[in-house]
XYZ file of C-alpha atoms in Angstrom:
573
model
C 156.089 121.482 65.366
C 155.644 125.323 65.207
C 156.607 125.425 69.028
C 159.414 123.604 70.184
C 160.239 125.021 72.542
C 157.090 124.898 74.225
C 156.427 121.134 73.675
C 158.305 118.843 75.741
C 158.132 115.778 73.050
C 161.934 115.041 72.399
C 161.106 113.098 69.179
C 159.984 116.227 66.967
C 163.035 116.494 64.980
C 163.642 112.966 64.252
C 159.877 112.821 63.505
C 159.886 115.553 60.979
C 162.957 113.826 59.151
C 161.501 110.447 59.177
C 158.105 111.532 57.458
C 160.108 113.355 54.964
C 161.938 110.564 54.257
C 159.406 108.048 53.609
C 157.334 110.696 51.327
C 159.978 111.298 49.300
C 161.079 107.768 48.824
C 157.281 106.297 48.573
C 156.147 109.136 45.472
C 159.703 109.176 43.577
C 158.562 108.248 40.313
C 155.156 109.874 40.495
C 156.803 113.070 40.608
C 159.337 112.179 38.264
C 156.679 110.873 35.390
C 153.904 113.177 36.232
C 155.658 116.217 36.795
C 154.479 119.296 38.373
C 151.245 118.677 37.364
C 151.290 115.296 39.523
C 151.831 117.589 42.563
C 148.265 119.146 41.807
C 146.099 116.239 40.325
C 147.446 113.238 42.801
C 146.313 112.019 45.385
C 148.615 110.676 48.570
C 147.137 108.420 50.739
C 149.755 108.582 53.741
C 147.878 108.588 56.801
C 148.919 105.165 57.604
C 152.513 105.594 57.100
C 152.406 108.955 59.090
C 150.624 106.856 61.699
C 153.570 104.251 61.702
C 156.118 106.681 62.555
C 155.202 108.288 64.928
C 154.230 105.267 67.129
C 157.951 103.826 66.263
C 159.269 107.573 67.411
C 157.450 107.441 70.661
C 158.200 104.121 71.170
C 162.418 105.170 70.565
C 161.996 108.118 72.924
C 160.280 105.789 75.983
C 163.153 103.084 75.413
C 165.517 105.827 76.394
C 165.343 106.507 80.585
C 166.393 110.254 81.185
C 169.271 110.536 82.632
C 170.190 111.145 86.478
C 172.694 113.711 87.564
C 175.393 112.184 90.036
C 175.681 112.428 93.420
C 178.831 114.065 94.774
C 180.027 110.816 96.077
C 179.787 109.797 93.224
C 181.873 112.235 91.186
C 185.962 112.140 90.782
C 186.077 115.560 92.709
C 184.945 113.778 96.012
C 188.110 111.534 96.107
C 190.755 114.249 95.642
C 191.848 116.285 98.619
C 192.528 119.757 99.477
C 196.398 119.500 99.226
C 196.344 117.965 95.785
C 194.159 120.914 94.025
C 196.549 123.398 95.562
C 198.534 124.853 92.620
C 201.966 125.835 93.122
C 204.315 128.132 90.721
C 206.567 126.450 88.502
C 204.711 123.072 88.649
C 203.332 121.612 85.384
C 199.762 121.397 85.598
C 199.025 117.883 85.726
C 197.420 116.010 82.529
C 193.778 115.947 82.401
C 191.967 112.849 82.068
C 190.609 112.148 78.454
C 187.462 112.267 76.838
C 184.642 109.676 78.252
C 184.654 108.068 75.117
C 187.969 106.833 75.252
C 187.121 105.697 78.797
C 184.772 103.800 77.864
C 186.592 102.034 75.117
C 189.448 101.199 77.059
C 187.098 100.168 80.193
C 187.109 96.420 79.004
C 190.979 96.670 78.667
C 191.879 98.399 82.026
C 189.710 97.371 84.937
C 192.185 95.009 86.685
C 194.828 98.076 86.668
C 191.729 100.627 87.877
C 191.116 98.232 90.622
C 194.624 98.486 92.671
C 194.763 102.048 91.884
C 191.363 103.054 93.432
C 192.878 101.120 96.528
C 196.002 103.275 96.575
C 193.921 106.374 96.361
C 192.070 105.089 98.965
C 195.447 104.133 101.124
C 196.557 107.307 100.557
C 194.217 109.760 101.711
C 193.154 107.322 104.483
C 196.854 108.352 105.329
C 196.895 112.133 104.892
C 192.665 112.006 107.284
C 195.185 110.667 110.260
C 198.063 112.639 110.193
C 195.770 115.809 110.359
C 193.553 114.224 113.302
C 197.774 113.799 114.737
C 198.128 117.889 114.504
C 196.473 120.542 115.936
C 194.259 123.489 114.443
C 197.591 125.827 115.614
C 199.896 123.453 114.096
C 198.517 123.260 110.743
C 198.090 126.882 110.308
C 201.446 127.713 111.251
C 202.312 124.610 108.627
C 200.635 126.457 106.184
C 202.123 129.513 106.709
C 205.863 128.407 105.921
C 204.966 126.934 102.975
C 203.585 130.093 101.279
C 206.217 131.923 102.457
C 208.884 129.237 100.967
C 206.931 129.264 97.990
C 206.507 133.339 97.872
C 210.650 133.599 98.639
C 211.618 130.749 95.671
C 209.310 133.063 93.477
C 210.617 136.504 94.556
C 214.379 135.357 93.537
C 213.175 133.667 90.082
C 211.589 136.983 89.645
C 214.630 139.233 90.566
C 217.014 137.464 88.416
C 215.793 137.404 84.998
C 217.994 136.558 81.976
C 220.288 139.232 80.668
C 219.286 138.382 77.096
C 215.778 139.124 77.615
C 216.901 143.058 79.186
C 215.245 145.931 76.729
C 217.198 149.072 76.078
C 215.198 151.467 78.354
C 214.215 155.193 77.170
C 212.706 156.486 74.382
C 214.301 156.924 71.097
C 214.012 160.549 69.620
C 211.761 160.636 66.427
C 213.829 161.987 63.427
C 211.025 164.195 61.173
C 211.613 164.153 57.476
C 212.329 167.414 57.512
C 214.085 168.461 60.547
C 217.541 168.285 61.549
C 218.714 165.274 62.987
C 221.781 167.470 64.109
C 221.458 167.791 67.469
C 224.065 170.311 67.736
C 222.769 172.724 65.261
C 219.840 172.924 67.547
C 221.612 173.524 71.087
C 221.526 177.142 71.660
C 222.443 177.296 75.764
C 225.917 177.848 74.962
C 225.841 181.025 73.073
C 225.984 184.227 74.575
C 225.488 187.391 72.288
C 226.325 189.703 74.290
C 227.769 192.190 71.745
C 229.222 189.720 69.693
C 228.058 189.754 66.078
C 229.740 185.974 65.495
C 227.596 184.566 67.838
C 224.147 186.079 65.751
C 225.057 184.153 62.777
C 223.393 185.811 59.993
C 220.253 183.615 58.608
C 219.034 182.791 54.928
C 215.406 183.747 54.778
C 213.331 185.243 52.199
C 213.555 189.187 52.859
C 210.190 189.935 50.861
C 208.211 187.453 53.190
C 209.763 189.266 56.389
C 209.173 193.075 54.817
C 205.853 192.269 53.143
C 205.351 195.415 51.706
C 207.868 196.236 48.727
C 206.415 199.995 47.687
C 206.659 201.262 50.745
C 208.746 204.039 52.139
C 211.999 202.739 54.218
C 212.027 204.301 57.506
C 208.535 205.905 57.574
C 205.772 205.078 59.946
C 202.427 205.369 57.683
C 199.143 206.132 59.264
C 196.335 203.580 59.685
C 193.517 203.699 56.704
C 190.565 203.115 56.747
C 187.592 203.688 53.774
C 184.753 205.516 55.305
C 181.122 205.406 53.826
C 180.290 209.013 54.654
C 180.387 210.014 50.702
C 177.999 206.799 50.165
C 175.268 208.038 53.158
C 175.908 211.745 51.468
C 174.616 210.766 48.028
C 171.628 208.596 49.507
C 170.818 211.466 51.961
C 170.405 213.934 48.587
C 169.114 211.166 46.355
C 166.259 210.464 48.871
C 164.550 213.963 48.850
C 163.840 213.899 44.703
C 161.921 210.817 45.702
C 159.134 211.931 47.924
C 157.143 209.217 49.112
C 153.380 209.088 48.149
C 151.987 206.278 50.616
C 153.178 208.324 53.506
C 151.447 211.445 51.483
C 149.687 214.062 52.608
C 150.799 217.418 53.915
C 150.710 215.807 57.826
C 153.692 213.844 56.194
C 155.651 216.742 54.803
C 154.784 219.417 57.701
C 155.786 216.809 60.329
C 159.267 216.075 58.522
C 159.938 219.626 58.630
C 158.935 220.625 61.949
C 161.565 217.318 62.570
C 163.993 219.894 60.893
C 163.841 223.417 61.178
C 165.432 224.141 64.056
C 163.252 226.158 66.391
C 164.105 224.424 69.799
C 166.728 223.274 72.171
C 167.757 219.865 73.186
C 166.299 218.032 76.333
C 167.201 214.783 78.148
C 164.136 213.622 76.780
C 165.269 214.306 73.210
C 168.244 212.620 73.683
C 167.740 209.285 75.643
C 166.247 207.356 72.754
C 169.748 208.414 70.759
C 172.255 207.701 73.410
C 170.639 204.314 74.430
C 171.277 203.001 70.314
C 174.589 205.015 70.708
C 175.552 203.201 74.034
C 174.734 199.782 72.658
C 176.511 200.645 69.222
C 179.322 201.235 71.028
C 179.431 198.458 72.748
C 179.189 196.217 70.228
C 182.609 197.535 68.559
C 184.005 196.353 71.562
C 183.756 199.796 74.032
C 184.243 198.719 77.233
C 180.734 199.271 78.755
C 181.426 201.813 81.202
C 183.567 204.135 79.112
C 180.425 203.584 76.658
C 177.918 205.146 79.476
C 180.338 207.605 80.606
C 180.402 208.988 77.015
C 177.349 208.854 76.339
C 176.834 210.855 79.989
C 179.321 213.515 78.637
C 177.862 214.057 75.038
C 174.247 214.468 76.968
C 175.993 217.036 79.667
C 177.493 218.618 76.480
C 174.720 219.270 74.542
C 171.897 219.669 76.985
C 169.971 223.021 76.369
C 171.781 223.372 72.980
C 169.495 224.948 69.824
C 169.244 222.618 66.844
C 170.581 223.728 63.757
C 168.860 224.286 60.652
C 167.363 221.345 58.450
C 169.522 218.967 61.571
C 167.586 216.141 63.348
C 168.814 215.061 66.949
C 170.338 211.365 65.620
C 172.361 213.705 63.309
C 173.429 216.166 66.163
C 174.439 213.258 68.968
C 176.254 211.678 66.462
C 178.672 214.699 65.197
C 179.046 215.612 69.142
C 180.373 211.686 69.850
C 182.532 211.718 66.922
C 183.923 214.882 68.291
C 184.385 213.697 71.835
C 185.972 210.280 70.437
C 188.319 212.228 67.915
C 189.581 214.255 71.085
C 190.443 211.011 73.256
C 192.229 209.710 70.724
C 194.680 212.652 70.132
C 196.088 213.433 73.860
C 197.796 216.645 74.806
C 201.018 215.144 74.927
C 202.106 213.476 72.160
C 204.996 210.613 71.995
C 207.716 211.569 69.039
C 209.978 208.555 69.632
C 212.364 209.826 66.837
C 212.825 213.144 68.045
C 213.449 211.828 71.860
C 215.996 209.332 71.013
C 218.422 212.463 68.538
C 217.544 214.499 72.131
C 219.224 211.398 73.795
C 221.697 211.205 71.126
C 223.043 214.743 71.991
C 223.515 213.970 75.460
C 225.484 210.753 75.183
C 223.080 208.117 76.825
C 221.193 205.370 75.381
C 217.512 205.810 75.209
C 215.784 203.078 77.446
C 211.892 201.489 76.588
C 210.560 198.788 78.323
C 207.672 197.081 77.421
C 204.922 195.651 79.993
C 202.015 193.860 79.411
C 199.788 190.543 79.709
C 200.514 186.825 78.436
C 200.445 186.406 74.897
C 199.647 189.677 73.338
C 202.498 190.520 71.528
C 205.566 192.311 73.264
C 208.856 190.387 71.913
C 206.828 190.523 67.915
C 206.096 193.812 68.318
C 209.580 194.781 69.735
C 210.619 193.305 66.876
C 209.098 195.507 64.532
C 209.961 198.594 66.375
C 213.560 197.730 65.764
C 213.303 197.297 62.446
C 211.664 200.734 62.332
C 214.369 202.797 64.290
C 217.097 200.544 62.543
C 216.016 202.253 59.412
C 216.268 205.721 61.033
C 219.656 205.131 61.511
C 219.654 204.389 65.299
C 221.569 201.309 66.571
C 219.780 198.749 68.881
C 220.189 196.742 71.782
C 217.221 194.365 72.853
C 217.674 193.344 76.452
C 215.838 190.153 77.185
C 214.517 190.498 80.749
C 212.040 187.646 80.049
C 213.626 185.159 81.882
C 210.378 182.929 82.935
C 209.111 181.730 79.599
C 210.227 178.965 77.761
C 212.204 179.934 74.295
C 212.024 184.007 75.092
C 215.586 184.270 74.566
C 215.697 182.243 71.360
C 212.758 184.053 69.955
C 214.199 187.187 70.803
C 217.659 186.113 68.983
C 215.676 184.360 66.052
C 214.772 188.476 65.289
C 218.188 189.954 65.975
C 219.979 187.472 63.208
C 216.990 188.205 60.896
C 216.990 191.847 61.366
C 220.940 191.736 61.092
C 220.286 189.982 57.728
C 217.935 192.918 56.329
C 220.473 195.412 57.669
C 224.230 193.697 57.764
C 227.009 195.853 58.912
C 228.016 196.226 54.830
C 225.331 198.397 54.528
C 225.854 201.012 57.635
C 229.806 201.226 57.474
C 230.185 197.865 59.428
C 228.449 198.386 62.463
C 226.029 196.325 63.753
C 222.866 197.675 64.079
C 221.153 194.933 66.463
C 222.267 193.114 68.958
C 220.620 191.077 71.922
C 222.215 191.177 75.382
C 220.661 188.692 77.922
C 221.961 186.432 80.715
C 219.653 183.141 80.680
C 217.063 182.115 82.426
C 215.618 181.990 86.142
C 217.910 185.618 86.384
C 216.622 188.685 87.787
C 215.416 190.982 85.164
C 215.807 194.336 87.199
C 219.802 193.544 87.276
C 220.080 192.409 83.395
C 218.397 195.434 82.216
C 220.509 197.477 84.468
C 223.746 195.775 83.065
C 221.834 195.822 79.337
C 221.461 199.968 79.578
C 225.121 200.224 81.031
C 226.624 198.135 78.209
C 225.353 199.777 75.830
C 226.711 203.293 77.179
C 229.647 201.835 76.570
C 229.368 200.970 73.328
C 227.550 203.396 71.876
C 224.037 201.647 71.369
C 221.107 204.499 70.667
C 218.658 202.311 71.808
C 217.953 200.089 74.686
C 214.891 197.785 73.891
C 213.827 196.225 77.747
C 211.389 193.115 76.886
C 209.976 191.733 79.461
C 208.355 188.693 81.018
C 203.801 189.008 80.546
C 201.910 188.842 83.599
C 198.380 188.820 84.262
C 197.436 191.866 86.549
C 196.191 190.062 89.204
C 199.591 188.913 90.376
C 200.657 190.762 92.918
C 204.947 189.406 92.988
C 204.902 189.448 89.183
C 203.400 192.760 89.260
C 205.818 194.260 91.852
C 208.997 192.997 90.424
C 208.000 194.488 87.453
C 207.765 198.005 89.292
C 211.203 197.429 90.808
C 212.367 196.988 86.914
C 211.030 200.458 86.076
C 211.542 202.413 89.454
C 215.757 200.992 89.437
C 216.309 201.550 85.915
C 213.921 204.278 85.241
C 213.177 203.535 81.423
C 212.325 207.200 78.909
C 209.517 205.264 77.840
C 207.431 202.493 79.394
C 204.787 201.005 76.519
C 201.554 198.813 77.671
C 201.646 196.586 74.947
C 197.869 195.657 74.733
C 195.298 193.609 72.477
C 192.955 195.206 70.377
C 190.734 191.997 70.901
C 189.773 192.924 74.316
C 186.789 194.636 75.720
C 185.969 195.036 79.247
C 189.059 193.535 80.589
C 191.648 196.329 78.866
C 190.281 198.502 81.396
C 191.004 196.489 84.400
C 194.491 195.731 82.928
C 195.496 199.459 82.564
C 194.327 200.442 85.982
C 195.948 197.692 87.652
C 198.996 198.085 85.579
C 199.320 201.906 86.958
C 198.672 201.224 90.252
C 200.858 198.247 90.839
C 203.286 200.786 89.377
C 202.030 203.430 91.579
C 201.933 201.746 94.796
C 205.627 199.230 94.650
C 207.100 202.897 93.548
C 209.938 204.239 95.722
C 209.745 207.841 94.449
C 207.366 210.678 95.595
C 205.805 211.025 92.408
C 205.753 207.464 90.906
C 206.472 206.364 86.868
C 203.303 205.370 85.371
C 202.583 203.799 81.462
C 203.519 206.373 79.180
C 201.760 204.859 75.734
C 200.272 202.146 74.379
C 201.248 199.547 71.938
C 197.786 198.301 70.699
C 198.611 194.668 68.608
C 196.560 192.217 66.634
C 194.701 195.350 64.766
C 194.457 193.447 61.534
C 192.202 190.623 63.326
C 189.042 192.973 64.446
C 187.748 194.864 60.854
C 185.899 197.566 62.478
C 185.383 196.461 66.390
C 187.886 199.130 67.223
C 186.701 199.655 70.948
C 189.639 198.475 72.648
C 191.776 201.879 71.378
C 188.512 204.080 72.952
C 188.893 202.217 76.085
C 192.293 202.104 76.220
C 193.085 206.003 75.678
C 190.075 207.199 78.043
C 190.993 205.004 81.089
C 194.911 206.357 80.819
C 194.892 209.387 79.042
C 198.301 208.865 77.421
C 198.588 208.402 73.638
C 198.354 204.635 71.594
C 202.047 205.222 69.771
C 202.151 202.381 67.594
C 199.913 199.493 66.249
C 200.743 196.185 64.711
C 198.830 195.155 62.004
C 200.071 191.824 60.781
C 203.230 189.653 61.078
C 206.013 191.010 58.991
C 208.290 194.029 60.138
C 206.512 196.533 58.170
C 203.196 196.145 59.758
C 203.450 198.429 61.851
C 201.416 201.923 61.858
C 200.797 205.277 63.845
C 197.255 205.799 65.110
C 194.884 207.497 62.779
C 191.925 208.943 65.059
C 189.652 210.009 62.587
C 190.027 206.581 60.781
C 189.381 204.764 63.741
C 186.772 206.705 64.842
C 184.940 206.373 61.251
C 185.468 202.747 61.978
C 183.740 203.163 64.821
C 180.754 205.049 64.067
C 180.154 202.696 60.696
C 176.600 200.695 61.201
């Protein structure tokens, strides 16, 4: 009972159902009178009933003779043949026969009719055996043949034809957003060309404090970057720490050795100095120094101070350190020095527009950026025209006029005796962009623009077409200022951009002494604290001056380089 499925007895179940039964039945009204007490005091003679049962359940089980499977002659599949089980489309499947219970009811009732049928059957494919003995192997396959393909042709045409009620509307429908503008026309730009017109730049309702940001400042000025240094902080420890001398280290070993650290009796060796410029290498790194310019410092501040004698009460961390600071501090102010202001009145005087283009990689900032520059010489007083030479990527036009309407907003012509001060000129896409600057910088000789803002398409400087279209673009319309708009994110790879910038520019040039990058834009400053690497990197590998730097996304962030704060920015643990 435990293990069915081992045993092979057949009777178990009915067994165990049978004996419960007759217990229950026999000791009824014990239990009920006695209670549960009766369960634990009686006593239940049922051996012989138990005995009973199961001779009367093996008995049952012999009576029954197991069952023999069929042999296939035997079974309704060996009378069919092979053309009847061949389904064909359209045809109703036919009904199957019913349940053998209902067979066997009705077999009393429907023998005579079974009888002549069985004989038909019989007729029948005694019939179909003769007429394939009549045909040949060749003849039935070929039979076969024509009736698939009649078959495949009848369902080829059903297929072709299908009811024009049952036709869905093909396409997509366009989702309509809750808060978009189902106004397709309000959204269809390709038909507007601003070239100088002012009607075609509607102006655009937009909050002016979100686009300015800061509402103290001073219009028209370009503030310095700041930065809070912790020199005062280190100044008060270093004097706190001597009125605490330390007694575990006691002893006048400890004191004579800290002064003989000091006094400065000797000169700097290589020796020295290793230990220093190794943490000073790897510090610079970190802040995102590109790692040669870090050795090649480090080489010069060695070279530098080699053979030098120590000051007095200095120690050699102290000394390294002021020399780097120094050396940094002198990259990052250049002998010549870009005064965009004063350039464009000196273009002014001479009646000509004064042309920047801005160059660069994918995604770091150029048409934002551009942007803000306008903003800034629009508040100077100078007039602007933004060409749009980016005529590869997607929505650079739109983005581009997106600014001019909001700049034309902050400044309408009201305000500076009706003229516009912004405008974009720009010819589509898929154009060349050495030709539309060209016509950009002529129209606006025409009219009078101050300014001629060149944007231009980014492009990784690895790509050698990109790379020398874009030195056809500076050598045709030879720009007063070409800007390397660059991230201040990047490490290593800003000095592979810049050289590869200058010498694509160097080698597609047509003149003897070839236009090079003249500044740098240096972007996304608000997004590194103080890994401020990428402006070392940037200045040492060109040697030209960083002449702006975006810090944030309205039009006022947007700063001159402070070396000293970036280098205390730097030189923070």
């Amino acid at each position: 009972v435990g293990f069915q499925k081992i045993l092979t007895l057949t009777y178990v179940d009915k067994l165990i159902d049978d004996v419960h039964k007759e217990f229950r039945d026999k000791y009824r009204n014990e239990f009920q009178q006695k209670g549960a007490l009766g369960l634990l005091n009686g006593t239940f003679d049922f051996k012989d009933d138990f005995m009973r049962l199961l001779r009367d359940a093996e008995e049952s089980s012999k009576v029954r003779a197991p069952t023999v499977m069929k042999t296939f002659e035997q079974s309704v599949k060996s009378q069919k043949t092979v053309k009847c089980m061949i389904e064909t489309r359209g045809e109703k499947p036919k009904e199957k026969v019913k349940n053998k219970k209902n067979k066997g009811s009705k077999k009393d009732g429907t023998e005579a009719v079974a009888a002549p049928s069985k004989a038909s059957a019989g007729d029948k494919q005694l019939s179909a055996a003769g007429d394939k003995e009549e045909l040949t192997k060749d003849e039935i396959l070929q039979k076969n043949r024509e009736e698939f393909f009649r078959r495949h042709m009848k369902a080829g045409e059903k297929s072709r034809s299908p009811k024009p009620d049952a036709q869905k509307e093909k396409g997509k429908k366009p989702r309509v957003w809750d808060l978009g503008n189902s106004n397709a026309k309000v959204l269809d730009y390709s038909n507007s060309a601003t070239n100088g017109s002012a009607e075609a730049c509607p102006v655009e309702e937009f909050d002016p404090d979100m686009a300015l940001g800061d509402k103290n400042r001073e219009p028209g000025r370009l503030y310095d970057l700041e930065y809070e240094s912790d020199d005062e902080a280190e100044e008060e420890k270093v004097v706190q720490n001597p009125s605490k001398p330390s007694v575990k280290k006691g002893g006048l070993g400890g004191m004579f050795g800290m002064l003989k650290g000091l006094v400065g009796s000797k000169s700097l060796t290589r020796e020295d100095m290793d230990p220093v410029l190794e943490k000073m290498k790897d510090h610079l790194i970190a802040k995102n120094v590109a790692a040669e310019i870090a050795v090649q410092l480090c080489e010069s501040v060695a070279k530098k101070l080699e053979g030098k004698v120590m000051g007095t009460f200095t120690t050699v961390t102290s000394t390294v350190k002021q020399a780097l600071q120094e050396a940094l501090v002198q990259i990052l102010q250049p002998q010549r020095r870009v005064d965009v202001l004063r350039d464009v009145m000196d273009a002014q005087r001479h009646r000509r527009p004064y042309v920047v283009t801005f160059c660069g990689v994918n995604g770091v900032g150029k048409s934002t950026n551009l942007a803000k520059i306008s903003f800034w010489l629009i508040e100077n007083g100078f007039s602007v025209l933004i060409a749009a030479c980016d005529t590869f990527r997607a929505g650079a036009v739109e983005q581009l006029r997106t600014h001019t309407r909001r700049l034309n907003a902050l400044h309408p012509p009201e305000s500076h005796g009706g003229r516009t001060m912004v405008q974009l000129y720009e010819k589509g896409y898929g154009k060349d962009a050495a030709g539309i600057a060209m016509e950009a910088i002529s129209y606006a000789r025409n009219q009078g623009f101050d300014v001629v803002l060149v944007d231009t398409a980014g492009r990784m400087q690895d790509n050698a077409p990109l790379m020398t279209a874009l030195a056809k673009l500076i050598a045709v319309n030879a720009p007063d200022l070409v800007l390397f708009v660059g991230e201040a994110l990047v490490g290593n790879e800003a000095v592979d951009q810049l050289v590869k910038f200058n010498k694509a520019l160097a080698d597609h040039s047509m003149a003897q002494t070839p236009r090079l990058i003249d500044g740098i834009v240096l972007t996304k400053f608000d997004t590194i604290d103080d890994k401020v690497g990428a402006a070392i990197s940037m200045t040492y590998i060109t040697s030209k001056p960083i002449v702006f730097v975006g810090t944030g996304q309205t039009y006022c962030d947007l700063r001159s380089l402070n070396a000293k704060a970036v280098v205390a920015a730097l030189m923070k643990a």
